[in-house]
Coordinates of N, CA and C in Angstrom, one line a residue:
X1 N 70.9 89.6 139.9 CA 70.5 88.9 138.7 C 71.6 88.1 138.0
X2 N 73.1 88.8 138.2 CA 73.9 87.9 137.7 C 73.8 87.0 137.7
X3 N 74.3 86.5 139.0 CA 74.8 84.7 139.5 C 73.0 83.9 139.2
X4 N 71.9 84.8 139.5 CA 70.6 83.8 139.2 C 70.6 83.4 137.6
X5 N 70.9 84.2 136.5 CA 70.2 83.6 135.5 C 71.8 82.8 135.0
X6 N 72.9 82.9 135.5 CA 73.9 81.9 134.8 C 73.1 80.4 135.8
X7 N 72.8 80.7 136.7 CA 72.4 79.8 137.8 C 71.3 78.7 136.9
X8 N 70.3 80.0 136.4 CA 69.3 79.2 135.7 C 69.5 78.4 134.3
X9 N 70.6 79.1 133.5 CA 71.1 78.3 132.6 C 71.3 76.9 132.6
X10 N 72.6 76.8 134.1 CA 73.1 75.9 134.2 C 72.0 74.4 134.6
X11 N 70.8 75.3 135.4 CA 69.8 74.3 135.9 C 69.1 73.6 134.6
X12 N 68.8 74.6 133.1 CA 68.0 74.5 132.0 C 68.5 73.1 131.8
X13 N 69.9 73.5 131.5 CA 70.8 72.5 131.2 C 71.0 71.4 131.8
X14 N 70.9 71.3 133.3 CA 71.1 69.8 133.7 C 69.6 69.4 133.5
X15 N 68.5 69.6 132.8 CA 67.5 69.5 133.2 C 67.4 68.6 131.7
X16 N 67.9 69.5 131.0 CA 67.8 68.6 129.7 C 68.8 67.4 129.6
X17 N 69.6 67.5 130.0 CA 70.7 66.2 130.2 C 69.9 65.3 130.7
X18 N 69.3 65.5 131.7 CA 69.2 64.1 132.8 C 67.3 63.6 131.7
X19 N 66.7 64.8 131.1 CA 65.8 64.3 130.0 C 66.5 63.6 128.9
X20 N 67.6 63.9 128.5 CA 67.9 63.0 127.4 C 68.4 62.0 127.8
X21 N 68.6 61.7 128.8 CA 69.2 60.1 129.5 C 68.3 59.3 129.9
X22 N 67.3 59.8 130.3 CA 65.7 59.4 130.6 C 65.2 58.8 129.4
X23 N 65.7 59.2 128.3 CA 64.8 58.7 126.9 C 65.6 57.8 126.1
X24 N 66.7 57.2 126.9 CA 66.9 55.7 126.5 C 68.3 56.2 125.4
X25 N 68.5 57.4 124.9 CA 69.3 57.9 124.0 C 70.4 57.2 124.6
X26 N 71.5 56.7 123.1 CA 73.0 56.3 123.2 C 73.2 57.4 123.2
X27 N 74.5 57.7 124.6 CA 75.5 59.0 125.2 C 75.1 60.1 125.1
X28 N 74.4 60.5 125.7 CA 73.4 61.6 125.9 C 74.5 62.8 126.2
X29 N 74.9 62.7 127.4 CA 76.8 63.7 127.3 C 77.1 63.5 125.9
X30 N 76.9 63.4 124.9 CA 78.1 63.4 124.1 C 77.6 64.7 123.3
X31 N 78.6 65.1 122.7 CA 78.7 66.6 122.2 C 80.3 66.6 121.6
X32 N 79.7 67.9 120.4 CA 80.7 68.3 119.6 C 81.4 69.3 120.0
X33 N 82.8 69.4 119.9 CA 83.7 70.5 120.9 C 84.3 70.9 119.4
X34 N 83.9 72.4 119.3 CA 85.2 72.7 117.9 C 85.8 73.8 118.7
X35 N 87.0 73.9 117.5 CA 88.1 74.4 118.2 C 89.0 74.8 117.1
X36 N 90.1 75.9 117.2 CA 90.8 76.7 116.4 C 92.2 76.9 116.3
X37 N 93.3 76.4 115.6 CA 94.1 76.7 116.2 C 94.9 78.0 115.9
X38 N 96.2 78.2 116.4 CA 96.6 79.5 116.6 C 96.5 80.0 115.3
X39 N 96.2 79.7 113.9 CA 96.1 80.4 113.0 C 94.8 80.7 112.3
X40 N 93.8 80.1 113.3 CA 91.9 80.3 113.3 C 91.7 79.1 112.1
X41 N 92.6 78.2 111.9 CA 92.1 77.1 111.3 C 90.8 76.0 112.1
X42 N 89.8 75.6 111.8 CA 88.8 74.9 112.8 C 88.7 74.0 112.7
X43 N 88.3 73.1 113.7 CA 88.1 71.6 113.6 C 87.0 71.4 114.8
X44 N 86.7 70.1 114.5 CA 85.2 69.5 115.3 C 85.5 68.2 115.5
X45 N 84.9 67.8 117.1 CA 84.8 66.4 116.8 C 84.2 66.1 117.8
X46 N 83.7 65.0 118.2 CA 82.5 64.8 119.3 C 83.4 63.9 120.3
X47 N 82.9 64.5 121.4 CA 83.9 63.9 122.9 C 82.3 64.0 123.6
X48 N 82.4 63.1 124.7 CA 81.7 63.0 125.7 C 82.0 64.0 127.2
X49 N 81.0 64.8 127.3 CA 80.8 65.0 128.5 C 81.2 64.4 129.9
X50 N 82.1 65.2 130.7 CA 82.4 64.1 132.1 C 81.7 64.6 133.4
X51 N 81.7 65.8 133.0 CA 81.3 66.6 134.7 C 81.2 68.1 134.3
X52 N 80.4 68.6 134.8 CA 79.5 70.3 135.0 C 79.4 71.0 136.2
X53 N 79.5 71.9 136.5 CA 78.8 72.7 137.6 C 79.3 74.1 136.9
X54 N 79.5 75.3 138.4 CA 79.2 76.8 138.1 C 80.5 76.8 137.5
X55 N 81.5 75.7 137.4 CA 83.0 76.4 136.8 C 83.3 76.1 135.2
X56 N 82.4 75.2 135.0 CA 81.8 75.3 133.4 C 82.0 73.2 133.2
X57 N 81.9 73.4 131.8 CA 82.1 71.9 131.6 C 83.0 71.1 130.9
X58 N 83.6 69.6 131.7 CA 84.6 69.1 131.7 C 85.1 67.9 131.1
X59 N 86.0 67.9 129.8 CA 86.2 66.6 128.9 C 87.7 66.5 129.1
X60 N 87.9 65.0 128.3 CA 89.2 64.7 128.6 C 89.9 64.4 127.5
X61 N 91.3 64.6 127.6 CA 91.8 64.0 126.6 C 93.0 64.3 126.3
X62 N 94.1 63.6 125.1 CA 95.5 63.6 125.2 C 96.1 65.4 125.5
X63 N 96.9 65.6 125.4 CA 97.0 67.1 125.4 C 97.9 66.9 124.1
X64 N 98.5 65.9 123.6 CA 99.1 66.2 122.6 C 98.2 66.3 121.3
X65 N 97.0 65.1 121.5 CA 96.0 65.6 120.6 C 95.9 66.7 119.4
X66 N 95.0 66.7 118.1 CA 94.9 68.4 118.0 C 94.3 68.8 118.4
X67 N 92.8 68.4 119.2 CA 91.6 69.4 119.8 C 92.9 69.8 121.1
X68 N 93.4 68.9 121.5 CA 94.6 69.8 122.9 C 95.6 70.7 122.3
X69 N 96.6 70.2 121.0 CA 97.4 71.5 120.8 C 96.4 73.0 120.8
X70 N 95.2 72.6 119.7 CA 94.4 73.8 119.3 C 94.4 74.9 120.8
X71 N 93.5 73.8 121.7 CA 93.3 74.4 123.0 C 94.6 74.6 123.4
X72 N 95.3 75.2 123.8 CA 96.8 75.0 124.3 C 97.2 76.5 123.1
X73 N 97.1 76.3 122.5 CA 97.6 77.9 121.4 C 96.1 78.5 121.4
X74 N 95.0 78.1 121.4 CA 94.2 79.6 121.2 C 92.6 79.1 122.0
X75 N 93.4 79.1 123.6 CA 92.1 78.7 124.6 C 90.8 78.8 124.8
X76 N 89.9 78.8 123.3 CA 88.5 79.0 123.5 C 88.0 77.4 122.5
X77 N 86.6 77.4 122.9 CA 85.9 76.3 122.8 C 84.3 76.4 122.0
X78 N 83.9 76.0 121.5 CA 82.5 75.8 121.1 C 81.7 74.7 121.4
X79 N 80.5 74.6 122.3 CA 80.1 72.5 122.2 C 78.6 72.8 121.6
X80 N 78.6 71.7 121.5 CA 77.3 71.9 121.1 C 76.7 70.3 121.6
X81 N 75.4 70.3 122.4 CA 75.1 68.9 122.2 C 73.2 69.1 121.5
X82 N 73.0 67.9 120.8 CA 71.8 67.7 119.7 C 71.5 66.6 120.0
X83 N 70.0 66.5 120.9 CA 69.6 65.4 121.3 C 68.2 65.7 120.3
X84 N 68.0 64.8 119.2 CA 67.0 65.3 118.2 C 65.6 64.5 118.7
X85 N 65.7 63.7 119.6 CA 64.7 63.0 120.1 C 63.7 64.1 120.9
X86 N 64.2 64.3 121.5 CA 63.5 65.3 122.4 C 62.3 66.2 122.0
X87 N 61.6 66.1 122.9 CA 60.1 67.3 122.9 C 59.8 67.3 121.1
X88 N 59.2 68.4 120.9 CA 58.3 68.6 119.5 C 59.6 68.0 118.2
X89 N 60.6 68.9 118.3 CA 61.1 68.3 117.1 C 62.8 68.5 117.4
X90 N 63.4 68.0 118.6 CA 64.8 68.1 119.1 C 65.0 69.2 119.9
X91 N 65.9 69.0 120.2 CA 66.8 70.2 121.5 C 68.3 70.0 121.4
X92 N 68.4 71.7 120.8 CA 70.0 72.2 120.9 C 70.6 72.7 122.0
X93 N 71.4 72.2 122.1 CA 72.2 73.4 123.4 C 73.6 74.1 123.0
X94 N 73.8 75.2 123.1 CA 75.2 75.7 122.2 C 75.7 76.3 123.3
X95 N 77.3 75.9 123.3 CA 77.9 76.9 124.7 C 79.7 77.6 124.1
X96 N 79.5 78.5 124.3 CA 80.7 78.8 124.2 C 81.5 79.5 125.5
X97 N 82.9 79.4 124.8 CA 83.6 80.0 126.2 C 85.4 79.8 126.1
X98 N 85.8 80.8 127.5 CA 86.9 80.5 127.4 C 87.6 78.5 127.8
X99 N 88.6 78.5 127.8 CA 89.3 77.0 127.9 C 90.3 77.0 129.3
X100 N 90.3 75.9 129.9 CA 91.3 76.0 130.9 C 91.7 74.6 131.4
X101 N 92.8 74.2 131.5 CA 93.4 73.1 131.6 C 92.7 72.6 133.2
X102 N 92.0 71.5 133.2 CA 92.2 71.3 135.0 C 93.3 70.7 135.8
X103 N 92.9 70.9 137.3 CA 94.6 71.0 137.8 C 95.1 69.1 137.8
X104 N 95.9 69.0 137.9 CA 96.4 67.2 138.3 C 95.0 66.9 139.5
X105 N 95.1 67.2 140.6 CA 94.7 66.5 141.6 C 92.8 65.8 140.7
X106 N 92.7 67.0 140.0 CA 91.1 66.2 139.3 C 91.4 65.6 138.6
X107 N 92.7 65.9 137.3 CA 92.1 65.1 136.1 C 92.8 63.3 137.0
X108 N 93.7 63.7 137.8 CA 94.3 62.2 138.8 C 92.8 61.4 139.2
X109 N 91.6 62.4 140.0 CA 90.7 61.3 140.0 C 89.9 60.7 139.3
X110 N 89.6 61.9 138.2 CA 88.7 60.9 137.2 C 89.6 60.2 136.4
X111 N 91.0 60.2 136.3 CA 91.6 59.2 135.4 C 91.4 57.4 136.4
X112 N 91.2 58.1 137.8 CA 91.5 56.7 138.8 C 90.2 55.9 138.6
X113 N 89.0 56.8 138.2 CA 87.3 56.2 137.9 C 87.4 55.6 136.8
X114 N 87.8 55.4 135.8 CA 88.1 55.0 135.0 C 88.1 53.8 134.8
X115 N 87.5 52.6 133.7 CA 87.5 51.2 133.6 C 89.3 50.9 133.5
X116 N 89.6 50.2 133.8 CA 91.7 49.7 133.9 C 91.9 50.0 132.3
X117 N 90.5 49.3 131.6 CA 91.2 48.4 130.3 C 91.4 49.9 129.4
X118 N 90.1 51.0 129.8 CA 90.4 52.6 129.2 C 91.8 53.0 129.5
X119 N 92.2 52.8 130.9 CA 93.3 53.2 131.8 C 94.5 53.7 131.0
X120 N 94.8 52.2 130.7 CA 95.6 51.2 129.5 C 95.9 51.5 128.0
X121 N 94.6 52.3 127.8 CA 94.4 52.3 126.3 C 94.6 54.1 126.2
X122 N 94.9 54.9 127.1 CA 95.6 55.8 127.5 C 97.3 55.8 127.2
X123 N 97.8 54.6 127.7 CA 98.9 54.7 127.5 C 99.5 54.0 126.5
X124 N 98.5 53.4 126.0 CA 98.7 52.6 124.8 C 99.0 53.6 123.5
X125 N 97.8 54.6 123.5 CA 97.3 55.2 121.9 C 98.2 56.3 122.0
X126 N 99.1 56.8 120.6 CA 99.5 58.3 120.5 C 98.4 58.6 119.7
X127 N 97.5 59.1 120.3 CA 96.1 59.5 119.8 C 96.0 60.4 118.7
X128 N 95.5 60.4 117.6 CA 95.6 60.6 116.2 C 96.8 60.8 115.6
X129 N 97.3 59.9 116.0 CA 99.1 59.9 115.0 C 98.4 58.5 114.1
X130 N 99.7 58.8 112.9 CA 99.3 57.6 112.2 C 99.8 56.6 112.9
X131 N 99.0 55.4 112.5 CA 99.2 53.9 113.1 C 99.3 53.0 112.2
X132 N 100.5 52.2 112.2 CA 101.1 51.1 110.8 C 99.8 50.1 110.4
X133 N 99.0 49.5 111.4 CA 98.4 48.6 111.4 C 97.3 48.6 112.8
X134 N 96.3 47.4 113.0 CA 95.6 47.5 114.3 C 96.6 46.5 114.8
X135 N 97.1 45.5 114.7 CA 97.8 44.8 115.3 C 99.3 45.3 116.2
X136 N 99.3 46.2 115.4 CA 100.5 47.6 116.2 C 100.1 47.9 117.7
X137 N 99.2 48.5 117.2 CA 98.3 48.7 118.1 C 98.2 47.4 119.6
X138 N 97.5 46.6 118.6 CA 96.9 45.4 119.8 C 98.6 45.2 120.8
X139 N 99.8 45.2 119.8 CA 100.8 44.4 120.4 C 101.4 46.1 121.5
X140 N 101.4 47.2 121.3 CA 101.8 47.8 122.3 C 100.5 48.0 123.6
X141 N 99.4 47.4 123.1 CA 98.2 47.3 124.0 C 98.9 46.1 125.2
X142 N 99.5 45.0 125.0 CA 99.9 44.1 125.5 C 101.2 44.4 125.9
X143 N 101.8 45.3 125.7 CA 102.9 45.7 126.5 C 102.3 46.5 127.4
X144 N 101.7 47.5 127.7 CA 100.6 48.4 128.9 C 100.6 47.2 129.8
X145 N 99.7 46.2 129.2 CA 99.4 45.4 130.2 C 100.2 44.6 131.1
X146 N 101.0 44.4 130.2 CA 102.4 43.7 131.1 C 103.3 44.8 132.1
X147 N 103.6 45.8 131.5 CA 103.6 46.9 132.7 C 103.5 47.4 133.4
X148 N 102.3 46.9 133.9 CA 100.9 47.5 134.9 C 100.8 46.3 135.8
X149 N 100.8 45.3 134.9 CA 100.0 43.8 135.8 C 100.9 44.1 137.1
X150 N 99.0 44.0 138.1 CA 99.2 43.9 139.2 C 99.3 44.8 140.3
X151 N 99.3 46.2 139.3 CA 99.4 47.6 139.9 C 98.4 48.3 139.0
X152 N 98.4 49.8 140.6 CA 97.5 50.6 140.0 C 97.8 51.2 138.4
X153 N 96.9 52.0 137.4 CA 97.2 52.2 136.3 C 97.8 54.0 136.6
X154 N 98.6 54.4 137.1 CA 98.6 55.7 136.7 C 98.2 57.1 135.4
X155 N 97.9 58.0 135.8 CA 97.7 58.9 134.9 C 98.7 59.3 133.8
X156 N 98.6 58.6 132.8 CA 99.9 59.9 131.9 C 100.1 61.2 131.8
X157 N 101.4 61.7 131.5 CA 101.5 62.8 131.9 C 100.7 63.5 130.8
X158 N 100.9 62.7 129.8 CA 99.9 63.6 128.8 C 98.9 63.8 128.5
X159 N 97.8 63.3 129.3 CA 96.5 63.3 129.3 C 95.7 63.8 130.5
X160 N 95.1 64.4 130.1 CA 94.1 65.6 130.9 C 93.0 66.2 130.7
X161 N 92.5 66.9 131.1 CA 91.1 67.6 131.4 C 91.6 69.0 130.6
X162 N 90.2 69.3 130.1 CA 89.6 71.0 129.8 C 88.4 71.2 130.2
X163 N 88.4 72.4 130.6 CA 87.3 72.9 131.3 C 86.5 74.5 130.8
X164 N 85.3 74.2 129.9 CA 85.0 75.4 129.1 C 84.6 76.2 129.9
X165 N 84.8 77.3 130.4 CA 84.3 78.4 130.9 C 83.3 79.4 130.4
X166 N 81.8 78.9 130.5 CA 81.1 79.6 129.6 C 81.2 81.1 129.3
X167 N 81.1 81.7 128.0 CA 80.1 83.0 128.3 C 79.1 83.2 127.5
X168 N 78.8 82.4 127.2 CA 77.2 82.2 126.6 C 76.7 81.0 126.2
X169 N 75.2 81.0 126.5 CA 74.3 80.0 126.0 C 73.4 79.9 125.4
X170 N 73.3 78.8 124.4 CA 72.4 79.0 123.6 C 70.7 77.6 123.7
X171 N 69.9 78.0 124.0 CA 68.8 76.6 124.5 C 68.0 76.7 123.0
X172 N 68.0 76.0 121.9 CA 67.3 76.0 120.9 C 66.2 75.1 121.1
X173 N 64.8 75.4 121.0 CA 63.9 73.8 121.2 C 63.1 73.9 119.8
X174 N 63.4 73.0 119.1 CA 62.8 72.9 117.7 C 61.0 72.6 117.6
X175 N 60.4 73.0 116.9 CA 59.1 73.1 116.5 C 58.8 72.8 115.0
X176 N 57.6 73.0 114.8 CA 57.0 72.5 113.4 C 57.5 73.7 112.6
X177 N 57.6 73.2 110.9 CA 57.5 74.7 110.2 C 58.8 75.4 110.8
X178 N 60.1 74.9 111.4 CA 60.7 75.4 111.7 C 60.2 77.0 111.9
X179 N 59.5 76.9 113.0 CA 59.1 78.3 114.2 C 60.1 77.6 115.8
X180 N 60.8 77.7 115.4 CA 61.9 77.3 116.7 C 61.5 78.5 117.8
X181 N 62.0 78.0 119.1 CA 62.0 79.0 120.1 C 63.9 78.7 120.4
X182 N 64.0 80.2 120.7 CA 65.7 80.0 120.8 C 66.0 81.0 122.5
X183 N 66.3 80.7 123.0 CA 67.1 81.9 124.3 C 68.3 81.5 124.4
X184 N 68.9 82.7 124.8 CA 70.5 82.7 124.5 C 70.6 83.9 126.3
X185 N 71.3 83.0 126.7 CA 72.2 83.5 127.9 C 73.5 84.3 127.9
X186 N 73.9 85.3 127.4 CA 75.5 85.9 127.4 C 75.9 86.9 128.9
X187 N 77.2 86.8 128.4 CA 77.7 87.3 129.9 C 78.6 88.4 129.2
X188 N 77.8 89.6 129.6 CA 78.1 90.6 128.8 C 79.4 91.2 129.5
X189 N 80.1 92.0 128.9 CA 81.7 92.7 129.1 C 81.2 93.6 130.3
X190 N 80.4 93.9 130.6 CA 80.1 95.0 132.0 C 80.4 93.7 133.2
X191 N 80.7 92.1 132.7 CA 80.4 91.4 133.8 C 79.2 90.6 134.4
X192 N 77.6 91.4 133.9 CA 76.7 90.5 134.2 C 76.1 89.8 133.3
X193 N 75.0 88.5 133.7 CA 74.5 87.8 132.8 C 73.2 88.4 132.3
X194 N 72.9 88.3 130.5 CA 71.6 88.6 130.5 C 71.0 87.5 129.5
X195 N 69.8 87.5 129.2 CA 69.1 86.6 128.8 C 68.0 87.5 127.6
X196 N 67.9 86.5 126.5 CA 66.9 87.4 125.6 C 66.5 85.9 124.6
X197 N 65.4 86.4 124.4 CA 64.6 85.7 123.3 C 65.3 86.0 121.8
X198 N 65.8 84.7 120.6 CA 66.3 84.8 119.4 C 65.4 84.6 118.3
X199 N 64.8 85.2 117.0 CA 64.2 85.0 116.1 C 64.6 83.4 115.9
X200 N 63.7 82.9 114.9 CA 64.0 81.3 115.0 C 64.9 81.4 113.7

């Protein structure tokens, strides 16, 4: 029963994803990732989804960052995605879990999938540092470019993948009169998965 109901989680879940993409929604992947850092101070911010399967799910981004320092001093994750469109009255999905860097050879391919001009704007941005002006900006955007012209865009060293490692889920599907239906998937400390119905 282990591997089946993490199995079935993960199915609930692609199931709702590829429903909320079906219903015309802007960034249906997109979801809120909070995170803590080593002194349990929290923060939130919404990153898009890149990739899922049984090893959990995978976003990107500077590691110098603060969602990366955070992650990097105290490896756990929260997401949550809220597609409010959906069924009777929206659908939550809540996941938490451990954090783990992915190795070079992945975050190298999906940096290579990548549109150039994103490529670029990788090596452009010290991602949430202060910035003097946009034109600061635009003018070391045009130094990348001059750089590059003509060649591939390499991966920075600073920028990479995390990979939440779930141990629990949460499937909220909203109803009238807030009478919610809630199931929550955890992976309990003996090791297996169990599954239970949540008061709304």
């Amino acid at each position: 029963m282990t591997d089946l109901l993490y199995a079935e989680a993960l199915d609930t879940f692609g199931r709702l994803l590829d429903e909320a993409g079906r219903s015309g929604m802007v960034d249906p992947n997109a979801m809120t990732v909070a995170t803590a850092d080593a002194g349990g101070r929290p923060s939130a911010r919404t990153v898009l989804l890149k990739s899922f399967d049984a090893r959990g799910f995978v976003f990107y981004t500077h590691l110098d960052s603060p969602k990366g320092r955070d992650l990097r001093a105290n490896p756990h994750a929260a997401l949550l995605f809220l597609w409010r469109g959906l069924r009777e009255a929206g659908v939550q999905v809540r996941i938490e879990g451990g954090v783990a860097q992915v190795d070079d050879t992945e975050a190298d391919a999906y940096f290579a999938s990548r549109p150039r001009m994103s490529q670029l704007g990788a090596w452009a941005s010290k991602q949430s540092t202060t910035l003097v002006s946009r034109d600061a900006f635009d003018a070391r955007l045009a130094e990348v470019e001059a750089e590059f012209d003509g060649r591939d865009v390499p991966r920075p060293a600073g920028w990479s993948g995390f990979r939440v490692v779930p141990s629990s889920f949460e499937f909220w599907y909203g109803a009238g009169f807030r009478l919610h239906e809630r199931w929550c998937y955890q992976h309990e400390v003996e090791g297996h998965w169990s599954k239970r119905m949540l008061y709304p």
